[in-house]
mmCIF file of C-alpha atoms in Angstrom:
data_model
loop_
_atom_site.group_PDB
_atom_site.id
_atom_site.type_symbol
_atom_site.label_atom_id
_atom_site.label_comp_id
_atom_site.label_asym_id
_atom_site.label_seq_id
_atom_site.Cartn_x
_atom_site.Cartn_y
_atom_site.Cartn_z
ATOM 1 C CA MET A 1 49.122 68.234 107.883
ATOM 2 C CA HIS A 2 47.392 69.102 111.163
ATOM 3 C CA ARG A 3 51.226 71.313 112.717
ATOM 4 C CA PRO A 4 52.784 71.001 109.633
ATOM 5 C CA PRO A 5 57.092 71.812 110.102
ATOM 6 C CA PRO A 6 58.317 75.506 109.215
ATOM 7 C CA THR A 7 60.612 74.633 106.938
ATOM 8 C CA LEU A 8 57.790 71.851 104.817
ATOM 9 C CA GLN A 9 57.739 73.492 101.494
ATOM 10 C CA LEU A 10 54.280 74.182 99.825
ATOM 11 C CA ALA A 11 55.325 72.687 96.174
ATOM 12 C CA ASP A 12 55.660 68.865 97.913
ATOM 13 C CA LEU A 13 52.013 69.473 99.463
ATOM 14 C CA GLU A 14 50.660 71.367 96.341
ATOM 15 C CA THR A 15 51.828 68.260 93.995
ATOM 16 C CA GLY A 16 51.285 65.515 96.438
ATOM 17 C CA LYS A 17 54.577 64.264 96.865
ATOM 18 C CA HIS A 18 55.155 64.682 100.259
ATOM 19 C CA PRO A 19 56.206 61.321 102.655
ATOM 20 C CA ALA A 20 52.980 61.665 104.927
ATOM 21 C CA GLN A 21 50.988 62.525 101.778
ATOM 22 C CA ARG A 22 52.136 59.001 100.276
ATOM 23 C CA ARG A 23 52.015 57.145 102.960
ATOM 24 C CA LEU A 24 48.397 58.286 103.713
ATOM 25 C CA ILE A 25 47.967 56.905 99.966
ATOM 26 C CA LEU A 26 49.604 53.753 100.948
ATOM 27 C CA GLU A 27 47.178 53.922 103.364
ATOM 28 C CA GLU A 28 43.901 54.074 101.877
ATOM 29 C CA LEU A 29 44.974 51.679 98.836
ATOM 30 C CA LEU A 30 45.876 49.366 101.424
ATOM 31 C CA ALA A 31 42.777 49.407 103.523
ATOM 32 C CA HIS A 32 40.977 49.312 100.440
ATOM 33 C CA ASN A 33 42.249 46.232 99.120
ATOM 34 C CA LEU A 34 42.151 44.579 101.776
ATOM 35 C CA SER A 35 38.122 45.174 102.340
ATOM 36 C CA MET A 36 37.849 44.127 98.818
ATOM 37 C CA LEU A 37 39.417 41.191 99.528
ATOM 38 C CA ALA A 38 37.410 39.890 102.388
ATOM 39 C CA LEU A 39 34.233 41.126 100.129
ATOM 40 C CA ARG A 40 35.548 38.566 97.720
ATOM 41 C CA ALA A 41 35.718 35.549 100.499
ATOM 42 C CA GLY A 42 32.868 36.762 101.371
ATOM 43 C CA ALA A 43 31.530 36.187 98.336
ATOM 44 C CA GLN A 44 32.948 32.627 96.868
ATOM 45 C CA ARG A 45 32.053 31.252 99.803
ATOM 46 C CA TYR A 46 28.089 31.666 99.312
ATOM 47 C CA HIS A 47 27.134 29.352 95.785
ATOM 48 C CA ALA A 48 24.243 30.011 93.876
ATOM 49 C CA GLN A 49 21.900 26.375 93.929
ATOM 50 C CA PRO A 50 20.744 26.021 90.396
ATOM 51 C CA LEU A 51 17.777 26.557 89.405
ATOM 52 C CA SER A 52 15.331 23.455 87.875
ATOM 53 C CA THR A 53 14.348 24.318 84.286
ATOM 54 C CA ASN A 54 10.107 23.473 82.875
ATOM 55 C CA ASN A 55 10.687 22.873 79.271
ATOM 56 C CA ILE A 56 7.045 23.093 79.081
ATOM 57 C CA LEU A 57 7.267 26.015 80.609
ATOM 58 C CA LYS A 58 9.200 27.371 78.200
ATOM 59 C CA ASP A 59 8.118 26.210 75.193
ATOM 60 C CA LYS A 60 5.300 27.747 76.072
ATOM 61 C CA LEU A 61 6.737 31.051 76.233
ATOM 62 C CA LEU A 62 9.202 30.981 73.004
ATOM 63 C CA ALA A 63 5.445 29.491 71.865
ATOM 64 C CA SER A 64 3.891 32.715 72.957
ATOM 65 C CA LEU A 65 6.389 35.513 71.041
ATOM 66 C CA PRO A 66 5.146 37.328 68.347
ATOM 67 C CA PHE A 67 9.093 37.257 66.755
ATOM 68 C CA LYS A 68 11.073 34.491 66.354
ATOM 69 C CA PRO A 69 14.286 34.747 69.567
ATOM 70 C CA THR A 70 17.636 34.930 68.385
ATOM 71 C CA SER A 71 20.461 32.303 68.202
ATOM 72 C CA ALA A 72 21.554 34.205 71.800
ATOM 73 C CA GLN A 73 17.703 33.606 73.347
ATOM 74 C CA ALA A 74 17.301 30.391 72.232
ATOM 75 C CA ARG A 75 20.443 29.155 73.749
ATOM 76 C CA TRP A 76 19.033 29.974 77.248
#
């Protein structure tokens, strides 16, 4: 607060319960939520193109490994 009134209770400022602090907190949370919504909306506009698989290269890669892939890796 730039010019706190003389009647201001210091304890209210120390605990963050002064109405001006609460208003600032609310504004910051609102701004953060709005920016996150805008980012999310922007990300949903773009869709990744699926990659075509080349089973010959995949089989060659798996055959060249010096270990047996796990079941999760084999599902790839």
